[in-house]
Amino acid sequence: FTIDYNPETEDLQVLNLELWDHDTLSDDDQIGKAEISLADFFNNKHQDKVTFKGVDKLYGQDVGVLTYELEVKNSNQDSTAPPENEIVKKQRAIKQQIIQQQTQNEQKVDDKPIDDNPPRKILINIIGVSDVFPMDSNGQSDRFIKIFAGGEEKAKTTYKHDTL
């Protein structure tokens, strides 16, 4: 899944995840919830796991483990581009400082200011969910995941029928 956001208008620090059980004849049941901090994933794609904590009658219990791959990057950044190194970051900061000084002195500058907070995208790949609490009478769960960013549902997986 790809989730676009603008850091100038959205203070997005975490992704909230919900683990659900699909029911054909009644309402779906939420099994648990989890949170992923985005801080460690900026220009750093890697795989990790998070444990869902139960809600309602399952409150406080471990009800499933999600394996995922995640990366946060600038929207205009090529997926194959390496992350900026420290030298490039310092060069950008110096250039921005020069532009600000010239603007303050009311000198005309041909260069556009560097956008320190360009639009970003979150790339998340759900690899799998294990150890899911059985919600159905057959001892299994028809699980699916909802992904929320900024309090808004951004994505949902399809459900997996009769699985643990």
Coordinates of C-alpha atoms in Angstrom, one line a residue:
F1 CA 0.0 0.0 0.0
T2 CA 1.1 3.6 -0.6
I3 CA -0.1 6.4 1.7
D4 CA 0.6 10.0 0.6
Y5 CA 0.8 12.8 3.1
N6 CA 2.1 16.3 3.5
P7 CA 4.2 17.0 6.6
E8 CA 3.4 20.7 6.4
T9 CA -0.3 20.0 7.0
E10 CA -0.2 16.6 8.8
D11 CA 1.8 15.7 11.8
L12 CA 2.1 12.0 11.1
Q13 CA 4.3 10.2 13.5
V14 CA 2.6 6.8 13.6
L15 CA 0.5 4.3 11.6
N16 CA -2.4 2.8 13.6
L17 CA -3.3 -0.7 12.6
E18 CA -6.4 -2.7 13.5
L19 CA -6.8 -6.5 13.3
W20 CA -10.3 -7.6 12.4
D21 CA -12.2 -10.9 11.9
H22 CA -14.6 -11.0 8.9
D23 CA -18.1 -12.4 9.6
T24 CA -20.4 -13.2 6.8
L25 CA -23.7 -13.3 8.7
S26 CA -23.0 -10.5 11.3
D27 CA -20.8 -7.5 11.8
D28 CA -17.0 -7.9 11.6
D29 CA -15.3 -8.1 15.0
Q30 CA -12.2 -6.0 15.9
I31 CA -9.6 -8.4 17.5
G32 CA -6.8 -6.0 18.3
K33 CA -4.8 -2.9 17.5
A34 CA -1.2 -1.9 17.1
E35 CA 0.9 1.2 16.4
I36 CA 4.0 1.6 14.2
S37 CA 6.3 4.6 14.8
L38 CA 7.4 6.1 11.5
A39 CA 10.6 7.7 12.8
D40 CA 12.9 4.7 12.1
F41 CA 11.7 4.2 8.5
F42 CA 12.5 7.6 6.8
N43 CA 14.6 6.6 3.8
N44 CA 15.2 3.3 5.6
K45 CA 13.2 0.4 4.1
H46 CA 13.3 -2.6 6.4
Q47 CA 11.2 -5.5 7.7
D48 CA 9.8 -5.6 11.2
K49 CA 7.1 -7.1 13.4
V50 CA 4.5 -5.6 15.7
T51 CA 2.2 -7.4 18.2
F52 CA -1.5 -6.6 18.2
K53 CA -3.0 -6.0 21.6
G54 CA -6.6 -7.2 22.2
V55 CA -9.6 -4.9 22.5
D56 CA -12.9 -5.3 24.3
K57 CA -13.2 -8.8 25.8
L58 CA -9.6 -9.6 24.7
Y59 CA -8.2 -6.3 26.2
G60 CA -4.5 -6.6 27.1
Q61 CA -3.9 -10.0 25.5
D62 CA -1.5 -10.6 22.6
V63 CA -3.9 -11.4 19.8
G64 CA -1.6 -11.6 16.7
V65 CA 1.8 -10.7 15.3
L66 CA 2.1 -8.7 12.0
T67 CA 5.2 -9.0 9.8
Y68 CA 5.6 -6.0 7.5
E69 CA 8.0 -4.0 5.4
L70 CA 7.9 -0.2 5.6
E71 CA 9.6 2.9 4.2
V72 CA 8.8 6.6 4.4
K73 CA 10.3 8.7 1.7
N74 CA 9.8 12.0 -0.2
S75 CA 7.1 11.7 -2.9
N76 CA 9.4 12.8 -5.6
Q77 CA 12.2 10.4 -4.6
D78 CA 12.9 7.6 -7.0
S79 CA 12.4 4.2 -5.3
T80 CA 15.9 3.2 -6.3
A81 CA 17.5 6.5 -5.2
P82 CA 19.8 6.1 -2.2
P83 CA 19.0 8.2 0.9
E84 CA 20.7 11.5 1.3
N85 CA 24.0 11.4 3.0
E86 CA 25.1 13.9 5.6
I87 CA 27.2 16.0 3.1
V88 CA 24.2 16.5 0.8
K89 CA 22.0 17.4 3.8
K90 CA 24.6 20.0 4.9
Q91 CA 24.9 21.4 1.4
R92 CA 21.1 21.8 1.2
A93 CA 21.0 23.6 4.6
I94 CA 23.8 26.0 3.6
K95 CA 22.1 26.8 0.4
Q96 CA 18.8 27.4 2.2
Q97 CA 20.6 29.7 4.7
I98 CA 22.2 31.7 1.8
I99 CA 18.8 32.1 0.1
Q100 CA 17.2 33.3 3.4
Q101 CA 20.0 35.8 4.0
Q102 CA 19.6 37.2 0.4
T103 CA 15.9 37.4 0.8
Q104 CA 16.3 39.3 4.1
N105 CA 18.6 41.8 2.3
E106 CA 15.9 42.2 -0.3
Q107 CA 18.1 40.9 -3.1
K108 CA 16.6 39.1 -6.0
V109 CA 17.3 35.4 -6.0
D110 CA 16.8 33.2 -9.1
D111 CA 16.8 29.9 -7.1
K112 CA 13.7 28.7 -5.5
P113 CA 13.9 28.0 -1.7
I114 CA 14.5 24.4 -0.9
D115 CA 11.4 22.7 0.5
D116 CA 12.4 21.1 3.8
N117 CA 9.1 19.3 4.1
P118 CA 8.1 18.0 0.6
P119 CA 5.1 15.7 0.3
R120 CA 5.9 12.2 1.5
K121 CA 4.7 8.7 0.9
I122 CA 4.6 5.7 3.2
L123 CA 5.1 2.4 1.5
I124 CA 3.9 -0.6 3.6
N125 CA 3.9 -4.2 2.5
I126 CA 1.9 -6.5 4.8
I127 CA 3.8 -9.8 4.7
G128 CA 1.7 -11.8 7.1
V129 CA -0.1 -12.1 10.4
S130 CA 0.5 -15.0 12.7
D131 CA -0.7 -16.2 16.1
V132 CA -4.2 -14.7 15.5
F133 CA -6.7 -15.2 18.3
P134 CA -9.4 -17.6 17.1
M135 CA -12.7 -15.7 16.8
D136 CA -14.9 -18.1 14.9
S137 CA -16.7 -21.2 16.3
N138 CA -14.4 -23.4 14.2
G139 CA -11.4 -22.1 16.2
Q140 CA -10.1 -20.0 13.3
S141 CA -10.3 -16.4 12.1
D142 CA -11.1 -14.7 8.8
R143 CA -8.6 -11.9 9.5
F144 CA -7.9 -8.7 7.8
I145 CA -6.0 -5.5 8.6
K146 CA -7.2 -1.8 8.5
I147 CA -4.5 0.9 8.3
F148 CA -5.1 4.3 9.7
A149 CA -3.0 7.5 9.3
G150 CA -4.0 10.7 11.0
G151 CA -7.2 9.1 12.3
E152 CA -8.4 8.3 8.8
E153 CA -8.6 4.8 7.3
K154 CA -6.2 4.7 4.4
A155 CA -6.1 1.1 3.4
K156 CA -7.5 -2.4 4.1
T157 CA -6.3 -5.8 3.2
T158 CA -8.6 -8.5 1.9
Y159 CA -9.6 -11.1 4.5
K160 CA -8.1 -14.6 4.6
H161 CA -10.8 -17.2 5.1
D162 CA -10.5 -19.8 7.9
T163 CA -6.9 -19.2 9.0
L164 CA -5.1 -18.8 12.2

